[in-house]
Coordinates of C-alpha atoms in Angstrom, one line a residue:
X1259 CA 28.6 19.8 19.6
X1260 CA 25.7 17.8 20.9
X1261 CA 22.1 18.6 20.0
X1262 CA 19.0 16.8 21.3
X1263 CA 15.4 16.9 20.0
X1264 CA 12.5 15.4 21.8
X1265 CA 9.6 13.5 20.1
X1266 CA 6.5 12.7 22.0
X1267 CA 4.4 9.6 21.5
X1268 CA 1.4 9.9 19.1
X1269 CA -1.9 8.1 19.6
X1270 CA -3.2 6.3 16.4
X1271 CA -6.4 8.4 16.5
X1272 CA -4.3 11.5 16.3
X1273 CA -2.2 10.2 13.4
X1274 CA -5.2 9.5 11.3
X1275 CA -6.0 13.2 11.0
X1276 CA -2.4 14.4 10.3
X1277 CA -1.5 16.0 7.0
X1278 CA 1.8 15.3 5.2
X1279 CA 3.8 18.0 7.0
X1280 CA 2.5 16.9 10.4
X1281 CA 3.3 13.3 9.7
X1282 CA 6.8 14.1 8.7
X1283 CA 7.3 16.4 11.7
X1284 CA 6.3 13.6 14.2
X1285 CA 7.7 10.4 12.5
X1286 CA 10.5 11.4 10.1
X1287 CA 13.9 12.2 11.5
X1288 CA 16.0 14.4 9.2
X1289 CA 19.5 15.8 9.5
X1290 CA 20.9 13.2 11.9
X1291 CA 24.4 13.4 10.4
X1292 CA 26.3 16.7 10.6
X1293 CA 30.0 17.2 10.4
X1294 CA 31.6 17.8 13.8
X1295 CA 28.4 17.2 15.7
X1296 CA 26.4 14.6 17.7
X1297 CA 22.7 14.8 17.0
X1298 CA 20.1 12.8 19.0
X1299 CA 16.4 12.4 18.9
X1300 CA 15.0 11.4 22.2
X1301 CA 11.6 9.7 21.8
X1302 CA 8.8 8.8 24.2
X1303 CA 8.4 5.5 22.4
X1304 CA 10.0 3.2 25.0
X1305 CA 12.4 6.1 25.7
X1306 CA 14.3 5.1 22.6
X1307 CA 17.0 7.4 21.2
X1308 CA 18.3 7.6 17.7
X1309 CA 21.2 9.7 16.6
X1310 CA 24.3 10.4 14.5
X1311 CA 27.9 11.3 15.2
X1312 CA 30.2 12.5 12.5
X1313 CA 33.7 13.3 14.0
X1314 CA 35.4 14.0 10.7
X1315 CA 38.9 13.1 12.1
X1316 CA 38.5 14.9 15.4
X1317 CA 36.9 13.6 18.6
X1318 CA 33.3 13.9 19.7
X1319 CA 32.2 13.0 23.2
X1320 CA 28.7 11.9 24.3
X1321 CA 28.3 12.1 28.0
X1322 CA 25.6 14.0 29.9
X1323 CA 22.4 15.2 28.3
X1324 CA 19.7 17.1 30.1
X1325 CA 16.9 14.8 28.8
X1326 CA 17.9 11.8 30.9
X1327 CA 18.7 13.7 34.1
X1328 CA 21.6 11.3 34.8
X1329 CA 25.3 12.1 35.4
X1330 CA 26.2 10.2 32.2
X1331 CA 24.0 9.2 29.2
X1332 CA 24.6 5.5 29.7
X1333 CA 24.2 5.4 33.5
X1334 CA 20.8 3.6 33.0
X1335 CA 21.0 2.8 29.3
X1336 CA 22.5 0.5 26.7
X1337 CA 23.6 1.6 23.2
X1338 CA 24.0 0.1 19.8
X1339 CA 26.3 1.9 17.3
X1340 CA 26.5 1.2 13.6
X1341 CA 29.3 2.6 11.5
X1342 CA 27.8 3.5 8.1
X1343 CA 30.9 5.5 6.9
X1344 CA 34.6 5.0 6.6
X1345 CA 36.6 3.3 9.3
X1346 CA 36.4 5.0 12.7
X1347 CA 37.0 4.4 16.4
X1348 CA 34.8 4.4 19.5
X1349 CA 36.1 4.5 23.1
X1350 CA 34.2 4.0 26.3
X1351 CA 34.9 2.5 29.8
X1352 CA 38.6 2.5 29.3
X1353 CA 38.4 0.4 26.1
X1354 CA 38.6 1.2 22.4
X1355 CA 37.2 -0.4 19.3
X1356 CA 38.1 0.2 15.7
X1357 CA 35.0 -0.1 13.6
X1358 CA 34.9 -0.9 9.9
X1359 CA 32.1 -0.1 7.6
X1360 CA 29.0 -2.0 8.7
X1361 CA 30.3 -3.1 12.0
X1362 CA 28.1 -2.8 15.1
X1363 CA 29.3 -2.0 18.7
X1364 CA 27.2 -2.8 21.8
X1365 CA 27.8 -0.7 24.9
X1366 CA 26.3 -1.9 28.1
X1367 CA 24.8 0.1 30.9
X1368 CA 27.3 2.2 32.9
X1369 CA 29.9 2.5 30.1
X1370 CA 30.3 6.2 30.8
X1371 CA 31.3 8.8 28.3
X1372 CA 31.5 7.7 24.7
X1373 CA 34.1 9.1 22.3
X1374 CA 33.8 8.9 18.5
X1375 CA 36.8 9.6 16.3
X1376 CA 38.2 8.9 12.8
X1377 CA 36.3 9.1 9.6
X1378 CA 33.2 7.0 10.6
X1379 CA 29.6 8.0 10.3
X1380 CA 28.1 6.6 13.5
X1381 CA 24.4 5.8 13.8
X1382 CA 23.5 5.7 17.4
X1383 CA 20.6 3.8 19.0
X1384 CA 19.9 3.5 22.8
X1385 CA 17.2 2.2 25.1
X1386 CA 16.9 2.0 28.9
X1387 CA 18.6 -1.0 30.5
X1388 CA 18.1 -2.8 33.8
X1389 CA 21.6 -4.4 34.2
X1390 CA 25.1 -4.1 32.9
X1391 CA 26.1 -6.5 30.1
X1392 CA 29.5 -6.9 28.5
X1393 CA 30.5 -4.4 25.7
X1394 CA 31.0 -6.2 22.4
X1395 CA 32.0 -5.3 18.9
X1396 CA 30.2 -7.5 16.3
X1397 CA 31.8 -7.3 12.9
X1398 CA 30.0 -7.8 9.6
X1399 CA 31.6 -11.3 9.4
X1400 CA 30.2 -12.3 12.8
X1401 CA 26.6 -11.2 12.2
X1402 CA 24.0 -13.9 11.6
X1403 CA 22.8 -13.7 8.0
X1404 CA 19.3 -14.7 6.9
X1405 CA 18.3 -14.7 3.2
X1406 CA 14.6 -13.9 2.6
X1407 CA 12.2 -13.0 -0.2
X1408 CA 12.4 -13.8 -3.9
X1409 CA 13.2 -12.1 -7.2
X1410 CA 9.6 -12.9 -8.4
X1411 CA 8.1 -10.8 -5.6
X1412 CA 10.8 -8.0 -5.9
X1413 CA 11.9 -8.4 -2.2
X1414 CA 15.0 -10.7 -2.3
X1415 CA 17.1 -9.4 0.6
X1416 CA 19.8 -10.3 3.2
X1417 CA 19.1 -9.7 6.8
X1418 CA 22.2 -9.3 9.1
X1419 CA 21.4 -9.7 12.8
X1420 CA 23.9 -8.1 15.2
X1421 CA 22.4 -7.2 18.6
X1422 CA 20.2 -10.3 18.6
X1423 CA 19.6 -13.2 21.0
X1424 CA 21.2 -15.6 18.4
X1425 CA 24.4 -13.5 18.5
X1426 CA 24.7 -11.8 21.9
X1427 CA 22.8 -10.7 24.9
X1428 CA 21.2 -7.3 25.5
X1429 CA 18.6 -6.0 27.9
X1430 CA 15.9 -4.8 25.4
X1431 CA 17.8 -3.5 22.4
X1432 CA 17.6 -5.6 19.2
X1433 CA 19.4 -4.3 16.1
X1434 CA 20.5 -5.4 12.6
X1435 CA 20.1 -4.3 9.0
X1436 CA 18.7 -5.5 5.7
X1437 CA 20.1 -5.0 2.2
X1438 CA 18.0 -5.4 -0.9
X1439 CA 19.5 -7.3 -3.8
X1440 CA 19.7 -5.7 -7.3
X1441 CA 16.2 -5.5 -8.8
X1442 CA 14.4 -5.9 -5.6
X1443 CA 12.6 -2.9 -4.0
X1444 CA 10.2 -4.1 -1.3
X1445 CA 11.3 -4.5 2.3
X1446 CA 9.4 -6.1 5.2
X1447 CA 6.7 -7.9 3.1
X1448 CA 4.3 -9.0 4.4
X1449 CA 3.9 -6.0 6.7
X1450 CA 3.6 -6.5 10.4
X1451 CA 3.1 -4.7 13.8
X1452 CA 4.4 -5.7 17.2
X1453 CA 2.5 -4.1 20.0
X1454 CA 5.2 -5.2 22.5
X1455 CA 8.0 -3.1 20.8
X1456 CA 8.6 0.1 19.0
X1457 CA 11.0 0.2 16.0
X1458 CA 13.1 2.7 14.2
X1459 CA 14.4 2.5 10.6
X1460 CA 17.4 4.3 9.2
X1461 CA 17.6 4.2 5.4
X1462 CA 21.1 4.6 3.9
X1463 CA 23.2 3.7 0.9
X1464 CA 20.9 5.5 -1.4
X1465 CA 21.7 7.8 -4.3
X1466 CA 21.0 11.5 -3.5
X1467 CA 18.0 11.7 -5.9
X1468 CA 16.5 8.3 -4.7
X1469 CA 13.7 7.9 -2.3
X1470 CA 12.0 5.1 -0.3
X1471 CA 8.2 5.1 -0.1
X1472 CA 7.8 4.1 3.6
X1473 CA 4.4 2.8 4.6
X1474 CA 3.2 3.4 8.1
X1475 CA 0.0 3.8 10.1
X1476 CA -2.6 1.3 11.3
X1477 CA -3.2 -1.6 8.9
X1478 CA -6.6 -0.3 7.8
X1479 CA -5.5 3.4 7.9
X1480 CA -2.2 3.4 6.2
X1481 CA -0.1 6.5 5.5
X1482 CA 3.2 7.1 3.8
X1483 CA 6.5 9.1 4.0
X1484 CA 8.9 9.7 1.2
X1485 CA 12.3 9.1 2.8
X1486 CA 15.8 10.2 1.5
X1487 CA 19.2 8.9 2.2
X1488 CA 20.3 8.8 5.9
X1489 CA 16.9 9.7 7.2
X1490 CA 15.2 7.7 10.0
X1491 CA 11.5 6.8 10.6
X1492 CA 10.0 6.3 14.1
X1493 CA 7.5 3.4 14.1
X1494 CA 5.1 3.2 17.1
X1495 CA 4.0 -0.2 18.2
X1496 CA 0.6 0.3 16.5
X1497 CA 2.1 1.1 13.1
X1498 CA 3.1 -1.1 10.2
X1499 CA 6.5 -0.5 8.7
X1500 CA 7.2 -1.5 5.1
X1501 CA 8.5 0.2 2.0
X1502 CA 9.6 0.2 -1.6
X1503 CA 12.7 2.1 -2.9
X1504 CA 14.1 3.5 -6.1
X1505 CA 17.5 1.8 -6.6
X1506 CA 19.5 -0.1 -4.0
X1507 CA 19.3 0.7 -0.3
X1508 CA 19.9 -0.7 3.2
X1509 CA 17.8 0.0 6.2
X1510 CA 19.0 -0.4 9.8
X1511 CA 16.2 -1.7 12.1
X1512 CA 16.4 -1.3 15.8
X1513 CA 13.7 -2.2 18.4
X1514 CA 13.0 -1.9 22.1
X1515 CA 10.2 -3.0 24.3
X1516 CA 8.9 -5.9 26.4
X1517 CA 10.9 -8.6 24.7
X1518 CA 13.8 -9.3 22.4
X1519 CA 12.1 -12.0 20.3
X1520 CA 12.7 -10.9 16.7
X1521 CA 10.0 -13.3 15.5
X1522 CA 7.3 -11.8 17.7
X1523 CA 5.3 -10.1 14.9
X1524 CA 1.7 -9.9 14.0
X1525 CA 1.6 -10.1 10.2
X1526 CA -0.8 -8.3 7.9
X1527 CA -1.1 -9.7 4.4
X1528 CA -1.3 -7.2 1.5
X1529 CA -4.9 -8.0 0.8
X1530 CA -5.8 -6.8 4.3
X1531 CA -4.1 -3.4 4.0
X1532 CA -6.1 -0.3 3.2

């Protein structure tokens, strides 16, 4: 019912020499969502975890996994859950939350076993925590919305911030998602890095035949991944993360590291990329 894969951290010098298959093996996360299963990828980038839970009307329980060596997964962790599917329900710490499409649930450290049910497709993110904070459901309506970009630069988009200092408190997890408007294809322009935090992207809401060209790597040694619907990309602190897609798409961004300052970015203008 629960499957866990481990990804080790990669030095930028190593990444420069990788061929396409090796880049995909280390940085692309495929097959996160499987009916009746919880699938997790445990990374050595700030011990960040991404995963998917698809209960399909039954109940799936996330509790103990060998990789953390704790009695329960959330004993020393916090979690952010995004429902990218139909309505579903999450239960933990003697409480329950009904989640609509696009809603985000924050579970603080010590929440215990987490039960997923209903018809939701739950995207899971988790990072180590140093103190217990209140659990909170943040609905789409409660998110802070920021409009960015322009039609002229093909990157007009809406950013919705959920687990974010302007909305709620967390230990180190920061999470939200960005949706491109019709006719816009570019996300995260200009590109940036933030050496204080790692980041993970989950692309979804795409047609089966569509792809996003995700740019990664050092600013002067860029690489790329072609990413399909419901696939995730791990972005080390030294890597840029930008992309352009075929048709509409949404990407969920989640970060962990030394601070929760969403604006702490080192920008790289297009003319400086190689």
